[in-house]
Amino acid sequence: MSFEIGLLCRDCGKRFPTQPMAGCDECFAPLEVAYDLDAIGHAVTPLALQQRPRTMWRYRELLPVPAAAGGFERPVGGTPLLAAPRLARELGVRELYLKNDAVNFPTLSFKDRVVAVALSKAREFGFRTVACSSTGNLANALAAAAAAEGLEAYIFTPADLEEAKISATRIYGARLIKFHGNYDQVNRLCSELAERYPWGIVNVNLRPYYAEGSKTVGYEIAEQLGWRLPGAVVCPMAGGSLIGKIAKAFGELRQLGWLAGGDGPVRMYGAQASGCAPISLAVKQGQDEITPQRPQTVARSLAIGNPADGFHAVRVIRDSGGWAEDVTDAEIVAAMRQLAETEGVFGETAAGVTLAVAHKLLRQGRIAPDAPLVLVITGNGLKTLDAVQAWPQPIPVLAPKLHHLEAYLQAPLPPASAPSAIPA
Ligand SMILES: *Cc1c(COP(=O)(O)O)cnc(C)c1O
Ligand SMILES: [Zn+2]
């Protein structure tokens, strides 16, 4: 059994039984999984939940998965929430945290969470073949999870995917097919496939379940802060799903009465690259409608020009008292370096987007510097090495002799800074 009570249309409120379904058949809006929160409140407490292994499955009652642990679940989620005092100083904020999904198991992005829930559902519905359209990280996550479950996987991507994301898909034996065109065109093809083939397409007919996996980022942030909510969250946006699900998670914890103070409103801030900023533009221009864009940015994981949950993301941001911004490729790369140099975290281009947008919103006075702030780091820098390949200085290559090293170091180092001779 589980605590889900079917699907609910976010816009018109129509209800549907649990089934593979892409969107509302009345108004075409995205669907959400509905739960019996009262029953969940009776079945589990934060204290009981804390005794479980530190993975996303500890919140299983709040997910559309069987309420009893299978015993063989893979340890997805449970990533660190890092205090970031050095970066906080550079940003001029009092209390800063990094939710670090760059180290998520098994494929180093938050997409491992969404795939974990989608495949649990694929199993329940009896799909033998799964598929997705992807800007890269979803491809990696689905390929790995499908391999571990013995499912056949088809992965469809735009042609300009990063090399690392291609290899990190093919290694798992998934069938990767690239298409001329952008993500939005590939995604449209997937919608046609979902009607024609008995496949579980994780971001089409399994999308309502897939999206629920993102809530676990929100639960973990609250629990890791001692069942307290932060004052603000900066979150990267592609399809616009994650930011809304983090807000949904906070709302559920509030409704369950699981928060130990710090349960005030959380301002949600959305981050995009200026080369693909349909959601951030709508927020800044005060519009409800998303105007689709043709993406052109180094942040390829966020390059969705026609975001499925864009309209909802705008609403979530506005209702929370937050805002959205977008940043240039140069700002993105500079922020990737700053994150690594200050806190030892190598995030991908999306992390650069998040940090650079936090900078911008702090400068604009949109983010208050005295409220606890969380930056959501969603992916790993090793997958987007092409973005940081330009260096001002070449790497020295020396003969392995002490005098060569000393001769080399002398130039940049004044003699006074050399350590004194080792005492005899
Ligand atoms: C997919 C992705 C996002 C955005 O997720 P949405 O839910 O589509 O907005 C953010 N960061 C990374 C690294 C991603 O791969
Ligand atoms: Zn509807």
PDB file of N, CA and C in Angstrom, residues 222 225-230 253-254 257-264:
ATOM      1  N   ALA A 222      15.153  20.744   4.948  1.00  0.00           N
ATOM      2  CA  ALA A 222      14.486  21.050   6.223  1.00  0.00           C
ATOM      3  C   ALA A 222      15.030  20.171   7.349  1.00  0.00           C
ATOM      4  N   LEU A 225      18.495  21.092   8.436  1.00  0.00           N
ATOM      5  CA  LEU A 225      18.543  22.343   9.206  1.00  0.00           C
ATOM      6  C   LEU A 225      17.902  22.153  10.588  1.00  0.00           C
ATOM      7  N   GLY A 226      17.637  20.909  10.973  1.00  0.00           N
ATOM      8  CA  GLY A 226      17.006  20.639  12.265  1.00  0.00           C
ATOM      9  C   GLY A 226      15.500  20.853  12.211  1.00  0.00           C
ATOM     10  N   TRP A 227      14.854  20.376  11.146  1.00  0.00           N
ATOM     11  CA  TRP A 227      13.407  20.546  10.924  1.00  0.00           C
ATOM     12  C   TRP A 227      13.008  22.021  11.010  1.00  0.00           C
ATOM     13  N   ARG A 228      13.771  22.809  10.289  1.00  0.00           N
ATOM     14  CA  ARG A 228      13.603  24.243  10.204  1.00  0.00           C
ATOM     15  C   ARG A 228      13.637  24.577   8.711  1.00  0.00           C
ATOM     16  N   LEU A 229      12.908  25.594   8.294  1.00  0.00           N
ATOM     17  CA  LEU A 229      12.979  26.008   6.901  1.00  0.00           C
ATOM     18  C   LEU A 229      13.961  27.165   6.763  1.00  0.00           C
ATOM     19  N   PRO A 230      14.652  27.245   5.625  1.00  0.00           N
ATOM     20  CA  PRO A 230      15.529  28.402   5.406  1.00  0.00           C
ATOM     21  C   PRO A 230      14.679  29.639   5.096  1.00  0.00           C
ATOM     22  N   LEU A 253       5.507  19.692   4.870  1.00  0.00           N
ATOM     23  CA  LEU A 253       6.086  19.592   6.222  1.00  0.00           C
ATOM     24  C   LEU A 253       5.364  20.544   7.176  1.00  0.00           C
ATOM     25  N   ARG A 254       5.005  21.713   6.662  1.00  0.00           N
ATOM     26  CA  ARG A 254       4.249  22.687   7.454  1.00  0.00           C
ATOM     27  C   ARG A 254       2.894  22.102   7.830  1.00  0.00           C
ATOM     28  N   GLY A 257       2.880  19.535  10.430  1.00  0.00           N
ATOM     29  CA  GLY A 257       3.289  20.009  11.749  1.00  0.00           C
ATOM     30  C   GLY A 257       4.624  19.422  12.185  1.00  0.00           C
ATOM     31  N   TRP A 258       5.492  19.120  11.226  1.00  0.00           N
ATOM     32  CA  TRP A 258       6.776  18.482  11.537  1.00  0.00           C
ATOM     33  C   TRP A 258       7.896  19.492  11.772  1.00  0.00           C
ATOM     34  N   LEU A 259       7.606  20.772  11.635  1.00  0.00           N
ATOM     35  CA  LEU A 259       8.681  21.756  11.743  1.00  0.00           C
ATOM     36  C   LEU A 259       8.836  22.245  13.169  1.00  0.00           C
ATOM     37  N   ALA A 260      10.094  22.352  13.596  1.00  0.00           N
ATOM     38  CA  ALA A 260      10.393  22.808  14.953  1.00  0.00           C
ATOM     39  C   ALA A 260      10.763  24.281  14.890  1.00  0.00           C
ATOM     40  N   GLY A 261       9.787  25.145  14.656  1.00  0.00           N
ATOM     41  CA  GLY A 261      10.096  26.559  14.473  1.00  0.00           C
ATOM     42  C   GLY A 261      10.697  26.770  13.098  1.00  0.00           C
ATOM     43  N   GLY A 262      10.999  28.032  12.768  1.00  0.00           N
ATOM     44  CA  GLY A 262      11.531  28.321  11.438  1.00  0.00           C
ATOM     45  C   GLY A 262      10.591  27.840  10.360  1.00  0.00           C
ATOM     46  N   ASP A 263       9.276  28.025  10.591  1.00  0.00           N
ATOM     47  CA  ASP A 263       8.305  27.530   9.618  1.00  0.00           C
ATOM     48  C   ASP A 263       7.623  28.676   8.873  1.00  0.00           C
ATOM     49  N   GLY A 264       8.288  29.809   8.830  1.00  0.00           N
ATOM     50  CA  GLY A 264       7.751  30.960   8.099  1.00  0.00           C
ATOM     51  C   GLY A 264       7.846  30.743   6.602  1.00  0.00           C
TER      52      GLY A 264
END
